[in-house]
Structures are given as C-alpha cells and as structure tokens.
Short mmCIF file of N, CA and C in Angstrom, two decimals:
data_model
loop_
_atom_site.label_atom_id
_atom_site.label_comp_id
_atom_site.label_asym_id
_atom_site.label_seq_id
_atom_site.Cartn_x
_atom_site.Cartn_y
_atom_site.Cartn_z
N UNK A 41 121.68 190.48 67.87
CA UNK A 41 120.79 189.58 68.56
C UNK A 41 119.67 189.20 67.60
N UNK A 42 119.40 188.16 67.83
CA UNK A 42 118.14 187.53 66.45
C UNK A 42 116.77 187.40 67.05
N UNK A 43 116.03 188.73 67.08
CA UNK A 43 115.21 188.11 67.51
C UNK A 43 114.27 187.64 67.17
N UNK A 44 113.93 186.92 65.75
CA UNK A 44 113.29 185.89 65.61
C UNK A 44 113.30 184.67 66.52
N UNK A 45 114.64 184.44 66.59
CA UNK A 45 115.11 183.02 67.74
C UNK A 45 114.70 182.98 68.87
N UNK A 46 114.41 184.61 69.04
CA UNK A 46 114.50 184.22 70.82
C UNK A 46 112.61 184.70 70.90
N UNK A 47 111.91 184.82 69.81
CA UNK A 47 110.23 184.59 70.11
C UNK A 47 110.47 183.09 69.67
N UNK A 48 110.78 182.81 68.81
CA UNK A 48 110.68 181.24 68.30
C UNK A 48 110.63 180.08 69.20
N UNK A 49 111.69 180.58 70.00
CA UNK A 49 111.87 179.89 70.72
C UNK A 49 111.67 180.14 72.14
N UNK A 50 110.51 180.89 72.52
CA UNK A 50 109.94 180.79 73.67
C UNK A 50 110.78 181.22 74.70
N UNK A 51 111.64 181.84 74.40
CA UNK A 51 113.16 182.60 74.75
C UNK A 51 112.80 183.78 76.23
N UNK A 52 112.38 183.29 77.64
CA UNK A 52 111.77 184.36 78.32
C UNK A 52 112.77 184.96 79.35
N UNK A 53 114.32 184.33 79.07
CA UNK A 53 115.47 184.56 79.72
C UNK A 53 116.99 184.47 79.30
N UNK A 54 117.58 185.31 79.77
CA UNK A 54 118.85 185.11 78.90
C UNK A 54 120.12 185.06 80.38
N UNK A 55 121.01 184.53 80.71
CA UNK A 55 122.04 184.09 81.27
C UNK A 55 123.76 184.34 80.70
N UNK A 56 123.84 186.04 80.86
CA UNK A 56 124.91 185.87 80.39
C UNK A 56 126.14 185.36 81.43
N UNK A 57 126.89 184.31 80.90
CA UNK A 57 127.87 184.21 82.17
C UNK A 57 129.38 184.28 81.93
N UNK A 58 129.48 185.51 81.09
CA UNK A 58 130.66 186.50 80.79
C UNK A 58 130.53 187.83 81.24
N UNK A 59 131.39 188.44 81.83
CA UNK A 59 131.69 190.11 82.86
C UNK A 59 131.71 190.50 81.59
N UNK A 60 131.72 191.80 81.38
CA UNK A 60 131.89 192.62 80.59
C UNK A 60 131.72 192.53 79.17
N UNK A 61 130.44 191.86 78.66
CA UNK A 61 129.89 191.88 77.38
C UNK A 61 130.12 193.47 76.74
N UNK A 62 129.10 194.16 77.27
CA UNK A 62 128.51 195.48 77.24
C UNK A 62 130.30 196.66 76.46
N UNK A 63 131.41 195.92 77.38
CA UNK A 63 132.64 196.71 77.07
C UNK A 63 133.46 196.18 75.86
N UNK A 64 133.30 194.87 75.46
CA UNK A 64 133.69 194.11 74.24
C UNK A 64 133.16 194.72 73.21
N UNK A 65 131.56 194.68 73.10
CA UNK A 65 130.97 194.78 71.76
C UNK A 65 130.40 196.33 71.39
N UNK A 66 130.13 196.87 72.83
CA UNK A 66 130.16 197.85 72.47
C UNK A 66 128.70 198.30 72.95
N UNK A 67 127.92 199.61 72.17
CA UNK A 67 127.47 200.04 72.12
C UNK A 67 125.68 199.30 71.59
N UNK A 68 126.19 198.76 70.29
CA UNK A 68 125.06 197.79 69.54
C UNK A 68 124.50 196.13 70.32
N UNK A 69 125.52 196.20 70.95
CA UNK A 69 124.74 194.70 71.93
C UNK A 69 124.25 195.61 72.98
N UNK A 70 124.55 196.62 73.58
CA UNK A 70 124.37 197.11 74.77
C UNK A 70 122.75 197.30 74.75
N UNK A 71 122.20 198.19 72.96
CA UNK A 71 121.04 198.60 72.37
C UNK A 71 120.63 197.44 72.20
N UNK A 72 120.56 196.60 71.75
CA UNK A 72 119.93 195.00 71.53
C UNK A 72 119.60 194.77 73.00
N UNK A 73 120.24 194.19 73.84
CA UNK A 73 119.71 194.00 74.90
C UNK A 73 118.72 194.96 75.46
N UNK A 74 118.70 196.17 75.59
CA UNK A 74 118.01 196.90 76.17
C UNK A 74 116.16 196.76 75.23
N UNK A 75 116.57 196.77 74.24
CA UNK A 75 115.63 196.29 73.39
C UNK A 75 115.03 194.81 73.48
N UNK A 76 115.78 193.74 73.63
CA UNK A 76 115.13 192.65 74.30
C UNK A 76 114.12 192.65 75.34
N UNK A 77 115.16 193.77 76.05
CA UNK A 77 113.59 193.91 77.52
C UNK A 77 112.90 194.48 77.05
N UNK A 78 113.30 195.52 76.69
CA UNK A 78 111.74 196.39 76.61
C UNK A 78 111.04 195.48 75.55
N UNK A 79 111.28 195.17 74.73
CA UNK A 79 110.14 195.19 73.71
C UNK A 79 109.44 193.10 73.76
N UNK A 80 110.52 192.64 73.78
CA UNK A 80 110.15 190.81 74.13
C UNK A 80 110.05 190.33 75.33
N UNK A 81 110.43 191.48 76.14
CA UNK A 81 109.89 191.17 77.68
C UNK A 81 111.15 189.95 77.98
N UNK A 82 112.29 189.92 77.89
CA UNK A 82 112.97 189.00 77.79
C UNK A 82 113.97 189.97 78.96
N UNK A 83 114.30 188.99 80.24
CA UNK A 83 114.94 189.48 81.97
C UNK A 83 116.00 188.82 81.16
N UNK A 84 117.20 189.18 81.82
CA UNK A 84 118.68 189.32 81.40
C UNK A 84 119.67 189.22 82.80
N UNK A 85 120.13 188.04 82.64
CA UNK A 85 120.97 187.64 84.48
C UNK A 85 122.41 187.89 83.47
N UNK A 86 122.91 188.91 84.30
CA UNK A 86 124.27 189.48 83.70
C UNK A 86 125.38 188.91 85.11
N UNK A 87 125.93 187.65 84.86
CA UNK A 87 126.60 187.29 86.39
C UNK A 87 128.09 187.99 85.87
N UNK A 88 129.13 188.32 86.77
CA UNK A 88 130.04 188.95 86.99
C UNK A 88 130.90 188.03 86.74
N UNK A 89 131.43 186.86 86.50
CA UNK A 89 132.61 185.84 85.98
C UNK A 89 133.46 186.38 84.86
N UNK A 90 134.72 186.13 84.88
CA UNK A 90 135.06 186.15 83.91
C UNK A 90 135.30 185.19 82.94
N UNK A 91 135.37 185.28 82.20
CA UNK A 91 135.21 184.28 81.35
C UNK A 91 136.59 183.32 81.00
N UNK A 92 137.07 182.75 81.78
CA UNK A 92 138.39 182.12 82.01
C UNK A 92 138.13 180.61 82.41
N UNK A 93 138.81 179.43 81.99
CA UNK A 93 138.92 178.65 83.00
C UNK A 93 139.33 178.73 84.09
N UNK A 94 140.03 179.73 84.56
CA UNK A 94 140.88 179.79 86.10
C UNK A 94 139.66 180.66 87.18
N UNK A 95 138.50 180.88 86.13
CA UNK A 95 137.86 181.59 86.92
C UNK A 95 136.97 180.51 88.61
N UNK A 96 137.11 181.45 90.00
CA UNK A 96 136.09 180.25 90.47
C UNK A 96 134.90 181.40 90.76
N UNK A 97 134.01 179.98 90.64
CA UNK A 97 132.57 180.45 90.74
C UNK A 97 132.09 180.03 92.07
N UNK A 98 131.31 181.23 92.86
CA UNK A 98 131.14 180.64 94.29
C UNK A 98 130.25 179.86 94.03
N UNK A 99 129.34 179.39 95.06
CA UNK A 99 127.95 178.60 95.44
C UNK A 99 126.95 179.53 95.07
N UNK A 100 126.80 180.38 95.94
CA UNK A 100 125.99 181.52 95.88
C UNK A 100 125.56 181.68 94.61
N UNK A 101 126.36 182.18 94.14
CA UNK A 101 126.42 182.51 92.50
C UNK A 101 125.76 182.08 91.70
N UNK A 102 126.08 180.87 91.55
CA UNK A 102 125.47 179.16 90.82
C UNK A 102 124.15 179.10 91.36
N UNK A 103 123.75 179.18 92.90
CA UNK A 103 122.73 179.02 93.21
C UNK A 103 121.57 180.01 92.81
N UNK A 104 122.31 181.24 92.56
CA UNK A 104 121.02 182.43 92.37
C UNK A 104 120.90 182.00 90.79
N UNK A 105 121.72 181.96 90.14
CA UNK A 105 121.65 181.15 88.47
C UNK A 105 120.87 180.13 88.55
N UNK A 106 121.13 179.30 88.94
CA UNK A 106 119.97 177.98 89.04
C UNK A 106 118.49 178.40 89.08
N UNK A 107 118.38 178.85 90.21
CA UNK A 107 117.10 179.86 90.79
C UNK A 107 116.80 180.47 90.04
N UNK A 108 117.37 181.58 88.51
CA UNK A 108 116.93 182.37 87.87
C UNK A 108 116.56 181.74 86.92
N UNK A 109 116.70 180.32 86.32
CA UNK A 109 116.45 179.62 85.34
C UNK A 109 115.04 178.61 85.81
N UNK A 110 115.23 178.69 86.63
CA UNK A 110 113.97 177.74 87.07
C UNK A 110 112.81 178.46 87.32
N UNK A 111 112.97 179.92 87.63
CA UNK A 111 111.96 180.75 87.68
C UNK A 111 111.29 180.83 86.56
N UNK A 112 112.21 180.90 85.51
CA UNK A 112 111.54 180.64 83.96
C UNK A 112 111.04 179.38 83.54
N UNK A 113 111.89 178.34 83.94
CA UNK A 113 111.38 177.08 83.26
C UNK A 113 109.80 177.02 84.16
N UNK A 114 109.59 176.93 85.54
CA UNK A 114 108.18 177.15 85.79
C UNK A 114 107.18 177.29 84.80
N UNK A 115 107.99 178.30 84.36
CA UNK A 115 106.57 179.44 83.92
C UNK A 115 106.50 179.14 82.04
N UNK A 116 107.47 177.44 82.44
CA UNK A 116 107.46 176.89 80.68
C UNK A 116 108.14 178.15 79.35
N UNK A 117 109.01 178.70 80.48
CA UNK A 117 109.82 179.60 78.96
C UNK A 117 111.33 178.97 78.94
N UNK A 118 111.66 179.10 77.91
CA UNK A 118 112.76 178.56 77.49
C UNK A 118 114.21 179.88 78.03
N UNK A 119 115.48 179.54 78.58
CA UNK A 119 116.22 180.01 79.32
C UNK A 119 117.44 179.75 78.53
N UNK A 120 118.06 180.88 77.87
CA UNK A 120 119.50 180.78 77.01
C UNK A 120 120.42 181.07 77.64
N UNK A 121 121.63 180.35 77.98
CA UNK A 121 122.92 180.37 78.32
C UNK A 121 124.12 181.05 77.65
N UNK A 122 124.78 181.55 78.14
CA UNK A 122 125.17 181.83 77.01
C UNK A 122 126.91 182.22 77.61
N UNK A 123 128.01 181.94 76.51
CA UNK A 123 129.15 182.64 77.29
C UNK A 123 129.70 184.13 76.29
N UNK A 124 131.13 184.35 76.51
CA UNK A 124 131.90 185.42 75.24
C UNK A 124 132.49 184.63 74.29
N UNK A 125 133.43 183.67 75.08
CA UNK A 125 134.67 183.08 74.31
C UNK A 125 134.38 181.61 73.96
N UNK A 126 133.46 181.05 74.23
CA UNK A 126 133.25 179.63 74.18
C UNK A 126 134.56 178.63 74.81
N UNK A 127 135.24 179.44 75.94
CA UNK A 127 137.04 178.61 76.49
C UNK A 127 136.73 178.58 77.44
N UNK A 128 135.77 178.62 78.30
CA UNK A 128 135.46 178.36 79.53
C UNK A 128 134.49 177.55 79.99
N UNK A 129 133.82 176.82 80.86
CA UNK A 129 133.23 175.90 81.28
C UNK A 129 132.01 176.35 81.90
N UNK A 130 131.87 177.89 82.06
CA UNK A 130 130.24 179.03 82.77
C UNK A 130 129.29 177.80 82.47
N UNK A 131 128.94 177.99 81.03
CA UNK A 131 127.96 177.65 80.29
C UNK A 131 127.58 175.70 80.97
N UNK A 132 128.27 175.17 81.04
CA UNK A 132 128.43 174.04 81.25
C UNK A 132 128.18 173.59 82.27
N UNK A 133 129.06 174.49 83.75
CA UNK A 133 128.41 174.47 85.35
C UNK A 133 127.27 174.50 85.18
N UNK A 134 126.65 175.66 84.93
CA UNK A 134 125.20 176.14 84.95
C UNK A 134 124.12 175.57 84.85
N UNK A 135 124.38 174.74 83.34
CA UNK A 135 123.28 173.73 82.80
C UNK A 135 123.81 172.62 83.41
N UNK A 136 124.24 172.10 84.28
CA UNK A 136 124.81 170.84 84.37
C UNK A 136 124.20 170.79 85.91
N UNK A 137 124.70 172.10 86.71
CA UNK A 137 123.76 172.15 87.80
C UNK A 137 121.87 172.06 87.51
N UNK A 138 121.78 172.90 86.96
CA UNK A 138 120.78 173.18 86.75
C UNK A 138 119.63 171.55 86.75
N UNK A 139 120.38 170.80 85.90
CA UNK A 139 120.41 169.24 85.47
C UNK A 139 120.24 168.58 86.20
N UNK A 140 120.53 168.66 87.21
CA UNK A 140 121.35 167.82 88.43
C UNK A 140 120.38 167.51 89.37
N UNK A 141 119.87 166.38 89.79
CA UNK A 141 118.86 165.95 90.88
C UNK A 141 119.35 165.07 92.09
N UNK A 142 120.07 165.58 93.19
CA UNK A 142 120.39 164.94 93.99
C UNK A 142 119.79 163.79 94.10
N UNK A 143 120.69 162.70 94.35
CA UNK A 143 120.45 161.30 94.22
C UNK A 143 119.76 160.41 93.10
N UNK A 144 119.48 161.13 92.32
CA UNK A 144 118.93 160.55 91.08
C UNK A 144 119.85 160.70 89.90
N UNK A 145 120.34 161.53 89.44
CA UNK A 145 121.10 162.29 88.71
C UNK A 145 122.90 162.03 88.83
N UNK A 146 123.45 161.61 88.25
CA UNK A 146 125.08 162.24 89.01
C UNK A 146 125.30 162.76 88.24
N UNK A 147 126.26 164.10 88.45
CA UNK A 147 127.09 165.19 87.62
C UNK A 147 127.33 164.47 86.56
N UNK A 148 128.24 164.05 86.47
CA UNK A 148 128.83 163.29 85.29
C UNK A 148 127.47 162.77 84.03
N UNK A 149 126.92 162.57 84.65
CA UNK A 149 125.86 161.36 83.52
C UNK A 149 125.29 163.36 83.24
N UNK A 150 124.71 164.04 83.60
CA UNK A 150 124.32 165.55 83.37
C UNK A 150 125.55 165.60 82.29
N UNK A 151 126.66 165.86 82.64
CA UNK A 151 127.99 166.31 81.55
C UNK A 151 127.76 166.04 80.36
N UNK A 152 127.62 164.90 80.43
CA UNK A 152 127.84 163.93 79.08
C UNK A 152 126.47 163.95 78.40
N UNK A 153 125.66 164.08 79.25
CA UNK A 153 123.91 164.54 78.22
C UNK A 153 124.02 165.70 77.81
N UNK A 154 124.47 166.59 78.30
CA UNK A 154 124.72 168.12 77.68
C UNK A 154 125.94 167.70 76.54
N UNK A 155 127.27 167.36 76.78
CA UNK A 155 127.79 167.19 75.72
C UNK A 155 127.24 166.14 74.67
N UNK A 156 126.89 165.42 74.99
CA UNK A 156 126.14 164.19 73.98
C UNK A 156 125.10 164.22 72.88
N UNK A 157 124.11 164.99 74.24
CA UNK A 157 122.54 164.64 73.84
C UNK A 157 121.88 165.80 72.65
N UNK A 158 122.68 166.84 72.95
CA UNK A 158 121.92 167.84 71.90
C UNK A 158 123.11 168.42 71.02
N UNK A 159 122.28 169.13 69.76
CA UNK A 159 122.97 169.62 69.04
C UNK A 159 123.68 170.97 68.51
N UNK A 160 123.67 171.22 69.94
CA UNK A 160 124.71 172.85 70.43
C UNK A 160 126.03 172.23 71.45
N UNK A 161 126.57 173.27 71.28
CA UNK A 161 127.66 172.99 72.28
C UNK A 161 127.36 173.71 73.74
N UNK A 162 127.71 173.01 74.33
CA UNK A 162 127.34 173.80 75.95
C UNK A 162 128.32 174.34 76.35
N UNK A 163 129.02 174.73 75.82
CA UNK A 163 130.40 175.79 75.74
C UNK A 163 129.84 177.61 75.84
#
C-alpha cells in the first residue's frame, strides 16, 4: 500500500469491492490495512462480492456503498475504489452510481465519463 498516495491524495476512504483480499495476499496487505487505520485514519468498506462478472450485487449493497462514499466526499476527502482482478464491473457500478443524479444525469453519459473522462481505468 503507498502511503504517500493515499495522504497525497486526501485519501479518507478506501472501498474494497473484492471478498477475500485479506486470503489472496496474505498476511502483508492484511498489516497495511490495519496500519492505514490506525495510523492515516483511513475507514475501509470491505463489501463481500466476488469479484466475477456473474457476480449480482443487491440494492442494498450499492446503496450502503454509495452512502459510505458520500459520507467522505462531504467531509471533502477523496474515496478510492478499488477491485482484485480488474475483470469485473464492482468498481464501475459503484462510481457510476455514485455519479448518477436522477433526472439530470443518465447512467450511460456517467459510464462513458468514467471510461472517457479520466486517466485511470474504472475497472
């Protein structure tokens, strides 16, 4: 974990939306994270998905995600997304909801600004 990047960048939340990080990498992300909180004060939404396209994601789900990102953006901190495999679409719902302003907004035009507009992948 870098955490230069994540003071740099005003980093006051992290969104993992892959199950079982902690059992992939092991031991040393497990210590990084735990170290994120304690020490950068940086909250950690660990949602239960797997990381599949076939995966479905309820409402609920999405909605408490939304909600956990906006709690931060409020408070003007910057909110990282994040997936395992970069083959699934988590990352993409998320910010795309997140995006999304009933009647002003349509999904689609959100899609294509996330894929378009910046210079990360929302994967």
């Amino acid at each position: 974990m870098n955490d230069g990047f994540l003071v740099e960048q005003n980093i006051g939340a992290v969104v993992n939306t892959a199950k079982g990080l902690e059992d992939v990498f092991g031991p040393k992300y497990t210590r990084a994270v735990e170290k994120a909180e304690k020490e950068l004060d940086i909250e950690f939404l660990r949602t239960q998905w797997i990381d599949d396209p076939h995966e479905v994601i309820s409402i609920q789900s999405l909605v408490q995600v939304v909600d956990f990102i906006d709690n931060y953006r409020i408070q003007n901190k910057a909110v990282l997304v994040h997936c395992a495999q970069v083959s699934s679409s988590s990352c993409l719902w998320v910010c795309t909801l997140y995006a999304y302003i009933p009647g002003e907004i349509k999904i689609c035009n959100c899609c294509s600004r996330l894929y378009n507009g910046y210079p990360w992948s929302p994967s």
